[in-house]
Amino acid sequence: GQNIDQPTEMTATEGAIVQINCTYQTSGFNGLFWYQQHAGEAPTFLSYNVLDGLEEKGRFSSFLSRSKGYSYLLLKELQMKDSASYLCAVRSGSGNTGKLIFGQGTTLQVKP
Amino acid sequence: GAVVSQHPSRVICKSGTSVKIECRSLDFQATTMFWYRQFPKQSLMLMATSNEGSKATYEQGVEKDKFLINHASLTLSTLTVTSAHPEDSSFYICSARDRTTGNTEAFFGQGTRLTVV
């Protein structure tokens, strides 16, 4: 079966750095995605990892270790607008029909 | 970036009626679209994978006769919730994968908030 775990809630301070972890077990792994979702809105794409290592995109970075079934999303220089839910999703299967399975999401609250 | 349009954004219907939700890829062709449901404070649950020109593939536990999916063209998929009941009230979200770039992120529609009264 497939299983994706991430913390339910996290709190951090404006200007700080926060790391959101995600562990997964899946067959046919074909990439890991991070999305940001504000309440009542659709998810927006943040990052994609398919090979081991770190992908950096501005204030956001994402890391993947396939052997450990582990990823993290790193948010730097936190802003109040970063308060949102962060979803880890794993794709299984190849090509255009590979489906995304989402973790339960981590609600991040950024405090002044 | 690619745009996926979902309509309507909100709908309230009476128990027992049917509701149709549309998902369109506006500037790309999508051979595959995905339908998710999200209950409050929970994550997205994949309901079904919609393939253009063929029958949808439903996830375990999702009733195919209740949630009818039609993917008649490369830019349009529809989800019809038949004989809706209050427990079907949820946030429904579609996503589409660009057939040409294919292998990275799926693009999400803005979601449909369904309330069954």
Coordinates of N, CA and C in Angstrom, one line a residue:
Chain A
G1 N 0.8 -1.2 0.0 CA 0.0 0.0 0.0 C 0.9 1.2 0.0
Q2 N 0.2 2.4 0.1 CA 0.9 3.6 0.1 C 0.6 4.4 1.4
N3 N 1.6 5.0 1.9 CA 1.5 5.8 3.1 C 2.4 7.0 3.1
I4 N 1.8 8.1 3.4 CA 2.5 9.4 3.4 C 2.3 10.1 4.8
D5 N 3.3 10.4 5.5 CA 3.2 11.0 6.8 C 3.9 12.4 6.8
Q6 N 3.2 13.3 7.4 CA 3.8 14.6 7.7 C 3.1 15.2 8.9
P7 N 3.8 16.1 9.6 CA 3.2 16.6 10.9 C 1.9 17.4 10.6
T8 N 1.0 17.3 11.5 CA -0.3 18.0 11.3 C -0.2 19.5 11.4
E9 N 0.6 20.0 12.4 CA 0.6 21.4 12.6 C 2.1 21.8 13.0
M10 N 2.4 23.0 12.6 CA 3.7 23.6 13.0 C 3.5 25.1 13.2
T11 N 4.3 25.7 14.0 CA 4.3 27.1 14.3 C 5.7 27.7 14.1
A12 N 5.8 28.8 13.5 CA 7.1 29.4 13.4 C 7.0 30.9 13.4
T13 N 8.1 31.6 13.6 CA 8.1 33.1 13.7 C 8.5 33.7 12.4
E14 N 7.9 34.8 12.2 CA 8.2 35.6 11.0 C 9.7 35.9 10.9
G15 N 10.3 35.7 9.7 CA 11.7 35.9 9.5 C 12.5 34.7 9.7
A16 N 12.0 33.7 10.4 CA 12.7 32.4 10.7 C 12.7 31.4 9.5
I17 N 13.3 30.3 9.8 CA 13.3 29.2 8.9 C 12.5 28.0 9.4
V18 N 11.8 27.3 8.6 CA 11.0 26.2 9.1 C 11.2 25.0 8.1
Q19 N 11.3 23.8 8.7 CA 11.5 22.6 7.8 C 10.3 21.7 8.1
I20 N 9.6 21.3 7.0 CA 8.4 20.4 7.1 C 8.8 19.1 6.5
N21 N 8.7 18.1 7.3 CA 9.2 16.7 6.9 C 8.0 15.9 6.3
C22 N 8.4 15.0 5.5 CA 7.5 14.1 4.9 C 8.1 12.7 4.7
T23 N 7.5 11.7 5.2 CA 8.0 10.3 4.9 C 7.0 9.6 4.1
Y24 N 7.4 8.7 3.3 CA 6.5 8.0 2.4 C 6.9 6.5 2.2
Q25 N 5.9 5.7 1.9 CA 6.1 4.4 1.5 C 5.2 4.2 0.3
T26 N 5.7 3.8 -0.9 CA 4.9 3.7 -2.0 C 5.6 2.7 -3.0
S27 N 4.8 2.2 -3.9 CA 5.4 1.4 -5.0 C 5.4 2.2 -6.3
G28 N 6.3 2.0 -7.1 CA 6.4 2.7 -8.4 C 6.6 4.2 -8.2
F29 N 7.5 4.5 -7.3 CA 7.7 6.0 -7.0 C 8.2 6.7 -8.3
N30 N 7.6 7.8 -8.6 CA 7.9 8.6 -9.7 C 7.8 10.1 -9.5
G31 N 8.4 10.5 -8.3 CA 8.4 11.9 -8.0 C 7.7 12.3 -6.8
L32 N 8.2 13.3 -6.1 CA 7.5 13.9 -4.9 C 7.3 15.4 -5.2
F33 N 6.1 15.8 -4.8 CA 5.7 17.2 -5.0 C 5.3 17.8 -3.7
W34 N 5.6 19.1 -3.6 CA 5.1 19.9 -2.5 C 4.1 21.0 -3.1
Y35 N 3.0 21.2 -2.4 CA 2.0 22.2 -2.7 C 1.7 23.0 -1.5
Q36 N 1.3 24.3 -1.8 CA 0.8 25.2 -0.8 C -0.7 25.4 -1.0
Q37 N -1.4 25.3 0.1 CA -2.9 25.5 -0.1 C -3.4 26.4 1.0
H38 N -3.9 27.6 0.6 CA -4.6 28.4 1.6 C -6.1 28.0 1.7
A39 N -6.6 28.3 2.9 CA -8.0 27.8 3.2 C -9.0 28.2 2.1
G40 N -9.7 27.2 1.6 CA -10.8 27.4 0.7 C -10.3 27.6 -0.8
E41 N -9.0 27.4 -1.0 CA -8.4 27.6 -2.3 C -7.8 26.2 -2.8
A42 N -7.5 26.2 -4.1 CA -6.9 25.0 -4.6 C -5.4 25.0 -4.3
P43 N -4.8 23.9 -4.4 CA -3.3 23.9 -4.1 C -2.5 24.5 -5.2
T44 N -1.4 25.1 -4.9 CA -0.5 25.7 -5.9 C 0.8 25.0 -5.8
F45 N 1.4 24.7 -6.9 CA 2.7 23.9 -7.0 C 3.8 24.7 -6.4
L46 N 4.6 24.0 -5.6 CA 5.8 24.6 -5.0 C 7.1 24.0 -5.6
S47 N 7.2 22.7 -5.6 CA 8.4 22.0 -6.0 C 8.2 20.6 -6.4
Y48 N 9.2 20.1 -7.0 CA 9.2 18.7 -7.5 C 10.5 18.1 -7.4
N49 N 10.6 16.9 -6.9 CA 11.9 16.2 -6.8 C 11.7 14.7 -7.3
V50 N 12.5 14.3 -8.2 CA 12.5 12.9 -8.6 C 13.8 12.2 -8.4
L51 N 14.9 13.0 -8.3 CA 16.2 12.5 -8.0 C 16.6 13.0 -6.6
D52 N 17.5 12.2 -6.0 CA 18.0 12.6 -4.6 C 18.7 14.0 -4.7
G53 N 18.5 14.7 -3.6 CA 19.2 16.0 -3.5 C 18.2 17.1 -3.2
L54 N 18.8 18.3 -3.3 CA 18.1 19.5 -2.9 C 17.8 20.3 -4.2
E55 N 16.5 20.8 -4.2 CA 16.1 21.7 -5.3 C 15.7 23.0 -4.6
E56 N 16.3 24.1 -5.1 CA 16.1 25.4 -4.5 C 15.4 26.3 -5.5
K57 N 14.4 27.0 -4.9 CA 13.6 27.9 -5.7 C 13.2 29.1 -4.8
G58 N 14.1 30.1 -4.9 CA 13.8 31.3 -4.1 C 13.9 31.0 -2.6
R59 N 12.8 31.4 -1.8 CA 12.8 31.1 -0.4 C 12.5 29.7 -0.1
F60 N 12.1 28.9 -1.1 CA 11.7 27.5 -0.8 C 12.7 26.5 -1.4
S61 N 13.0 25.5 -0.6 CA 13.8 24.4 -1.1 C 13.2 23.1 -0.7
S62 N 13.4 22.1 -1.5 CA 12.9 20.8 -1.2 C 14.0 19.7 -1.4
F63 N 14.0 18.8 -0.5 CA 15.0 17.7 -0.5 C 14.4 16.4 -0.6
L64 N 15.1 15.5 -1.2 CA 14.6 14.1 -1.4 C 15.7 13.1 -1.1
S65 N 15.3 12.0 -0.4 CA 16.2 10.9 -0.3 C 15.3 9.7 -0.6
R66 N 15.5 9.1 -1.7 CA 14.6 8.0 -2.1 C 14.9 6.7 -1.3
S67 N 16.1 6.5 -0.9 CA 16.5 5.3 -0.2 C 15.8 5.3 1.2
K68 N 15.6 6.5 1.7 CA 15.0 6.7 3.1 C 13.5 7.0 3.0
G69 N 13.0 7.2 1.8 CA 11.6 7.5 1.7 C 11.3 8.8 2.4
Y70 N 12.1 9.8 2.2 CA 12.1 11.0 3.1 C 12.2 12.3 2.2
S71 N 11.5 13.3 2.5 CA 11.6 14.6 1.9 C 11.4 15.7 2.9
Y72 N 11.9 16.8 2.7 CA 11.5 18.0 3.5 C 11.3 19.2 2.6
L73 N 10.5 20.1 3.1 CA 10.3 21.4 2.4 C 10.9 22.4 3.4
L74 N 11.8 23.3 2.9 CA 12.4 24.3 3.8 C 11.9 25.7 3.3
L75 N 11.4 26.4 4.3 CA 11.0 27.8 4.0 C 11.8 28.7 4.7
K76 N 12.5 29.7 4.0 CA 13.4 30.6 4.6 C 12.7 32.0 4.7
E77 N 13.2 32.8 5.6 CA 12.7 34.2 5.7 C 11.2 34.3 5.7
L78 N 10.6 33.5 6.7 CA 9.2 33.4 6.7 C 8.4 34.7 6.7
Q79 N 7.3 34.7 6.0 CA 6.4 35.9 5.9 C 5.1 35.4 6.4
M80 N 4.3 36.4 6.9 CA 3.0 36.1 7.4 C 2.1 35.4 6.4
K81 N 2.3 35.7 5.1 CA 1.5 35.1 4.0 C 1.8 33.7 3.8
D82 N 2.9 33.2 4.4 CA 3.3 31.8 4.3 C 2.4 30.9 5.2
S83 N 1.6 31.5 6.0 CA 0.7 30.7 6.8 C -0.3 30.0 5.9
A84 N -0.3 28.7 5.9 CA -1.1 27.9 4.9 C -0.9 26.5 5.3
S85 N -1.5 25.6 4.5 CA -1.3 24.2 4.6 C -0.3 23.8 3.5
Y86 N 0.6 22.9 3.9 CA 1.6 22.4 2.9 C 1.4 20.9 2.7
L87 N 1.2 20.6 1.5 CA 0.9 19.2 1.2 C 2.0 18.5 0.5
C88 N 2.4 17.4 1.0 CA 3.4 16.5 0.3 C 2.6 15.5 -0.5
A89 N 3.0 15.3 -1.7 CA 2.3 14.3 -2.6 C 3.3 13.5 -3.3
V90 N 3.0 12.2 -3.4 CA 3.9 11.3 -4.1 C 3.2 10.7 -5.4
R91 N 3.9 10.7 -6.5 CA 3.4 10.2 -7.7 C 3.8 8.7 -7.9
S92 N 2.9 7.9 -8.1 CA 3.2 6.5 -8.5 C 2.8 6.2 -9.9
G93 N 3.5 5.4 -10.6 CA 3.2 5.1 -12.0 C 3.9 6.1 -12.9
S94 N 3.9 5.8 -14.1 CA 4.8 6.6 -15.0 C 3.9 7.5 -16.0
G95 N 4.6 8.5 -16.5 CA 4.0 9.3 -17.6 C 2.7 10.0 -17.2
N96 N 1.9 10.2 -18.1 CA 0.7 11.1 -17.9 C -0.3 10.5 -17.1
T97 N -0.3 9.2 -16.8 CA -1.4 8.6 -16.0 C -0.9 8.3 -14.6
G98 N 0.3 8.6 -14.3 CA 0.8 8.4 -12.9 C -0.1 9.3 -12.0
K99 N -0.5 8.8 -10.9 CA -1.4 9.6 -10.0 C -0.7 10.1 -8.8
L100 N -1.2 11.2 -8.3 CA -0.7 11.8 -7.1 C -1.5 11.3 -5.8
I101 N -0.7 10.9 -4.8 CA -1.4 10.6 -3.5 C -0.8 11.6 -2.5
F102 N -1.8 12.2 -1.8 CA -1.4 13.3 -0.9 C -1.3 12.9 0.5
G103 N -0.4 13.5 1.2 CA -0.3 13.4 2.7 C -1.4 14.2 3.3
Q104 N -1.6 14.2 4.6 CA -2.7 14.8 5.2 C -2.5 16.3 5.3
G105 N -1.3 16.8 5.0 CA -1.0 18.2 5.0 C -0.5 18.7 6.3
T106 N 0.3 19.7 6.3 CA 0.9 20.4 7.5 C 0.4 21.8 7.6
T107 N -0.4 22.1 8.6 CA -0.8 23.5 8.7 C 0.3 24.3 9.4
L108 N 0.8 25.3 8.7 CA 1.8 26.1 9.3 C 1.3 27.5 9.7
Q109 N 1.5 27.9 10.9 CA 1.1 29.2 11.4 C 2.4 30.0 11.6
V110 N 2.4 31.2 10.9 CA 3.6 32.1 11.1 C 3.1 33.2 12.0
K111 N 3.9 33.4 13.1 CA 3.5 34.4 14.1 C 4.5 35.6 14.0
P112 N 4.0 36.8 14.3 CA 4.9 38.0 14.3 C 6.1 37.8 15.2
Chain B
G1 N 1.9 30.3 -16.7 CA 1.8 28.9 -16.6 C 0.4 28.4 -17.1
A2 N 0.3 27.1 -17.1 CA -1.0 26.5 -17.6 C -2.1 26.8 -16.7
V3 N -3.3 26.9 -17.3 CA -4.5 27.3 -16.5 C -5.5 26.3 -16.6
V4 N -6.1 25.9 -15.5 CA -7.2 25.0 -15.4 C -8.4 25.7 -14.8
S5 N -9.5 25.7 -15.5 CA -10.7 26.4 -15.0 C -11.8 25.4 -14.6
Q6 N -12.3 25.7 -13.4 CA -13.3 24.8 -12.8 C -14.5 25.6 -12.6
H7 N -15.7 25.0 -12.9 CA -16.9 25.7 -12.8 C -18.0 24.8 -12.4
P8 N -18.9 25.2 -11.5 CA -18.9 26.5 -10.7 C -18.0 26.4 -9.5
S9 N -17.7 27.6 -9.0 CA -16.9 27.7 -7.8 C -17.7 27.3 -6.5
R10 N -18.9 27.6 -6.6 CA -19.8 27.3 -5.4 C -21.1 26.8 -5.9
V11 N -21.7 25.8 -5.3 CA -23.1 25.4 -5.7 C -23.8 24.8 -4.4
I12 N -25.0 25.2 -4.3 CA -25.9 24.7 -3.3 C -27.0 24.0 -4.0
C13 N -27.3 22.8 -3.6 CA -28.4 22.0 -4.2 C -29.2 21.3 -3.2
K14 N -30.4 20.9 -3.6 CA -31.2 20.1 -2.7 C -30.9 18.7 -2.7
S15 N -31.1 18.0 -1.6 CA -30.8 16.6 -1.5 C -31.7 15.9 -2.5
G16 N -31.0 14.9 -3.2 CA -31.7 14.1 -4.2 C -31.5 14.6 -5.6
T17 N -31.0 15.8 -5.8 CA -30.7 16.4 -7.1 C -29.3 16.1 -7.6
S18 N -29.0 16.3 -8.8 CA -27.7 16.1 -9.4 C -27.0 17.4 -9.7
V19 N -25.7 17.4 -9.6 CA -24.9 18.5 -9.8 C -23.7 18.2 -10.8
K20 N -23.5 19.0 -11.8 CA -22.4 18.8 -12.7 C -21.3 19.8 -12.5
I21 N -20.1 19.4 -12.4 CA -18.9 20.2 -12.2 C -18.0 20.1 -13.5
E22 N -17.6 21.2 -14.0 CA -16.8 21.2 -15.2 C -15.3 21.5 -14.9
C23 N -14.4 20.9 -15.6 CA -13.0 21.2 -15.5 C -12.4 21.3 -16.9
R24 N -11.9 22.5 -17.2 CA -11.3 22.8 -18.5 C -9.9 23.2 -18.4
S25 N -9.1 22.6 -19.3 CA -7.7 23.1 -19.5 C -7.8 24.2 -20.6
L26 N -7.3 25.4 -20.2 CA -7.6 26.5 -21.1 C -6.5 26.7 -22.2
D27 N -5.3 26.4 -21.9 CA -4.3 26.6 -22.9 C -3.4 25.4 -23.2
F28 N -3.9 24.2 -22.8 CA -3.1 23.0 -23.1 C -4.1 21.9 -23.2
Q29 N -3.6 20.8 -23.8 CA -4.4 19.6 -23.9 C -4.0 18.6 -22.8
A30 N -5.0 18.0 -22.3 CA -4.8 17.1 -21.1 C -5.5 15.8 -21.4
T31 N -4.7 14.8 -21.7 CA -5.3 13.5 -21.9 C -5.8 12.9 -20.6
T32 N -5.2 13.4 -19.5 CA -5.6 12.8 -18.2 C -5.9 14.0 -17.2
M33 N -7.1 13.8 -16.6 CA -7.5 14.7 -15.6 C -7.8 13.9 -14.3
F34 N -7.7 14.6 -13.2 CA -7.9 13.9 -11.9 C -8.9 14.6 -11.1
W35 N -9.7 13.9 -10.4 CA -10.8 14.5 -9.5 C -10.5 14.1 -8.1
Y36 N -10.5 15.2 -7.2 CA -10.2 15.0 -5.8 C -11.4 15.5 -5.0
R37 N -11.5 15.0 -3.8 CA -12.5 15.5 -2.8 C -11.7 15.9 -1.6
Q38 N -12.1 17.0 -1.0 CA -11.4 17.4 0.3 C -12.4 17.8 1.3
F39 N -12.4 17.1 2.4 CA -13.3 17.5 3.5 C -12.5 18.5 4.4
P40 N -13.3 19.3 5.2 CA -12.6 20.3 6.0 C -11.5 19.8 6.8
K41 N -10.4 20.5 6.8 CA -9.2 20.2 7.5 C -8.6 18.8 7.2
Q42 N -8.9 18.4 6.1 CA -8.3 17.1 5.6 C -7.6 17.3 4.3
S43 N -6.8 16.3 3.9 CA -6.1 16.5 2.6 C -6.9 16.1 1.4
L44 N -6.3 16.2 0.3 CA -7.0 15.8 -1.0 C -7.1 14.3 -1.1
M45 N -8.2 13.8 -1.4 CA -8.4 12.3 -1.6 C -8.7 12.1 -3.1
L46 N -7.9 11.4 -3.8 CA -8.2 11.1 -5.2 C -9.4 10.2 -5.3
M47 N -10.3 10.7 -6.2 CA -11.6 10.0 -6.4 C -11.4 9.1 -7.7
A48 N -10.9 9.7 -8.7 CA -10.9 9.0 -10.0 C -9.9 9.7 -10.9
T49 N -9.4 8.9 -11.9 CA -8.6 9.4 -13.0 C -9.4 9.4 -14.2
S50 N -9.4 10.5 -14.9 CA -10.3 10.7 -16.1 C -9.4 10.7 -17.3
N51 N -9.6 9.7 -18.2 CA -8.9 9.6 -19.4 C -9.7 10.0 -20.6
E52 N -9.2 10.8 -21.5 CA -9.9 11.3 -22.7 C -10.3 10.1 -23.5
G53 N -11.6 10.0 -23.8 CA -12.1 9.0 -24.8 C -12.2 7.6 -24.2
S54 N -12.0 7.4 -22.9 CA -12.2 6.1 -22.3 C -12.8 6.3 -20.9
K55 N -13.2 5.1 -20.3 CA -13.8 5.2 -19.0 C -12.9 5.6 -17.9
A56 N -13.4 6.3 -16.9 CA -12.6 6.7 -15.8 C -12.2 5.6 -14.9
T57 N -11.1 5.7 -14.3 CA -10.6 4.7 -13.3 C -10.9 5.3 -11.9
Y58 N -11.7 4.6 -11.1 CA -12.1 5.0 -9.8 C -11.3 4.4 -8.7
E59 N -11.0 5.2 -7.7 CA -10.3 4.7 -6.5 C -11.2 3.8 -5.7
Q60 N -10.6 3.0 -4.9 CA -11.3 2.1 -4.1 C -12.3 2.8 -3.2
G61 N -13.5 2.4 -3.1 CA -14.5 3.0 -2.2 C -15.3 4.2 -2.8
V62 N -14.9 4.6 -4.0 CA -15.7 5.6 -4.7 C -16.7 5.0 -5.6
E63 N -18.0 5.4 -5.5 CA -19.0 4.8 -6.3 C -19.1 5.4 -7.7
K64 N -18.8 4.6 -8.7 CA -18.8 5.1 -10.0 C -20.2 5.5 -10.5
D65 N -21.2 4.9 -10.0 CA -22.6 5.2 -10.5 C -23.1 6.5 -9.8
K66 N -22.4 6.9 -8.7 CA -22.8 8.1 -8.0 C -22.0 9.3 -8.5
F67 N -20.8 9.1 -8.8 CA -19.9 10.1 -9.3 C -19.5 9.8 -10.8
L68 N -20.3 10.4 -11.7 CA -20.2 10.1 -13.1 C -19.1 11.0 -13.7
I69 N -18.2 10.5 -14.4 CA -17.1 11.2 -15.0 C -17.1 11.0 -16.5
N70 N -17.1 12.2 -17.2 CA -17.0 12.2 -18.6 C -15.9 13.0 -19.1
H71 N -15.0 12.5 -20.0 CA -13.9 13.2 -20.5 C -13.9 13.1 -22.0
A72 N -14.8 14.0 -22.5 CA -15.2 13.8 -24.0 C -14.2 14.5 -24.9
S73 N -13.4 15.4 -24.4 CA -12.4 16.1 -25.2 C -11.1 16.2 -24.5
L74 N -10.1 16.7 -25.2 CA -8.8 16.9 -24.6 C -8.7 18.1 -23.7
T75 N -9.8 18.9 -23.6 CA -9.7 20.0 -22.7 C -10.9 20.1 -21.7
L76 N -11.7 19.1 -21.7 CA -12.9 19.1 -20.8 C -13.2 17.8 -20.1
S77 N -13.3 17.8 -18.8 CA -13.8 16.7 -18.1 C -14.9 17.2 -17.2
T78 N -15.9 16.3 -17.0 CA -17.0 16.7 -16.1 C -17.2 15.7 -15.0
L79 N -17.6 16.1 -13.8 CA -17.9 15.2 -12.7 C -19.4 15.6 -12.4
T80 N -20.3 14.5 -12.4 CA -21.6 14.7 -12.0 C -21.9 13.9 -10.7
V81 N -22.3 14.7 -9.7 CA -22.7 14.0 -8.4 C -24.2 13.7 -8.5
T82 N -24.5 12.5 -8.6 CA -25.9 12.1 -8.8 C -26.6 11.9 -7.5
S83 N -27.9 12.2 -7.4 CA -28.7 12.1 -6.2 C -27.9 12.5 -5.0
A84 N -27.5 13.7 -5.0 CA -26.6 14.2 -3.9 C -27.3 14.2 -2.6
H85 N -26.5 13.9 -1.5 CA -27.0 13.9 -0.2 C -26.1 14.8 0.7
P86 N -26.5 15.2 1.8 CA -25.7 16.1 2.7 C -24.3 15.6 2.9
E87 N -24.1 14.3 3.0 CA -22.7 13.8 3.2 C -21.8 14.0 2.0
D88 N -22.4 14.3 0.9 CA -21.6 14.6 -0.3 C -21.0 16.1 -0.3
S89 N -21.5 16.8 0.6 CA -21.0 18.2 0.7 C -19.5 18.2 1.0
S90 N -18.8 18.9 0.1 CA -17.3 18.8 0.2 C -16.7 19.8 -0.8
F91 N -15.4 19.9 -0.8 CA -14.7 20.7 -1.8 C -14.2 19.8 -2.8
Y92 N -14.6 19.9 -4.1 CA -14.2 19.1 -5.2 C -13.2 19.8 -6.0
I93 N -12.0 19.2 -6.3 CA -11.0 19.9 -7.1 C -10.5 18.9 -8.2
C94 N -10.3 19.5 -9.4 CA -9.8 18.8 -10.5 C -8.4 19.2 -10.8
S95 N -7.6 18.4 -11.4 CA -6.3 18.7 -11.9 C -6.1 18.1 -13.3
A96 N -5.2 18.7 -14.0 CA -4.9 18.2 -15.4 C -3.4 18.2 -15.6
R97 N -3.0 17.2 -16.4 CA -1.6 17.2 -16.7 C -1.4 17.4 -18.2
D98 N -0.5 18.4 -18.5 CA -0.3 18.7 -19.9 C 0.3 17.6 -20.6
R99 N -0.3 17.2 -21.7 CA 0.1 16.0 -22.5 C 1.5 16.2 -23.1
T100 N 1.9 17.5 -23.4 CA 3.1 17.7 -24.1 C 4.3 17.7 -23.1
T101 N 4.2 18.5 -22.0 CA 5.2 18.5 -21.0 C 5.2 17.4 -20.1
G102 N 4.0 16.9 -19.8 CA 3.7 15.6 -19.2 C 4.1 15.4 -17.8
N103 N 5.4 15.5 -17.5 CA 5.8 14.7 -16.4 C 6.1 15.5 -15.1
T104 N 5.7 16.7 -15.0 CA 5.9 17.4 -13.8 C 4.6 17.7 -13.1
E105 N 4.4 18.9 -12.7 CA 3.2 19.2 -11.8 C 1.9 19.1 -12.6
A106 N 0.9 18.7 -11.9 CA -0.4 18.8 -12.4 C -1.0 20.2 -12.0
F107 N -1.8 20.7 -12.9 CA -2.4 22.0 -12.6 C -3.8 21.9 -12.1
F108 N -4.1 22.6 -11.0 CA -5.3 22.5 -10.3 C -6.3 23.5 -10.7
G109 N -7.6 23.1 -10.8 CA -8.7 24.1 -10.9 C -8.8 24.8 -9.6
Q110 N -9.7 25.8 -9.5 CA -9.9 26.6 -8.3 C -10.8 25.9 -7.3
G111 N -11.4 24.7 -7.7 CA -12.2 24.0 -6.8 C -13.7 24.4 -6.8
T112 N -14.5 23.5 -6.4 CA -16.0 23.7 -6.3 C -16.4 23.3 -4.9
R113 N -17.0 24.3 -4.2 CA -17.6 24.0 -2.9 C -19.0 23.6 -3.1
L114 N -19.3 22.3 -2.8 CA -20.7 21.8 -3.0 C -21.3 21.7 -1.6
T115 N -22.5 22.3 -1.5 CA -23.3 22.2 -0.2 C -24.6 21.6 -0.6
V116 N -24.9 20.4 0.0 CA -26.2 19.8 -0.2 C -27.1 20.0 1.0
V117 N -28.3 20.5 0.7 CA -29.2 20.9 1.9 C -30.4 20.0 1.8

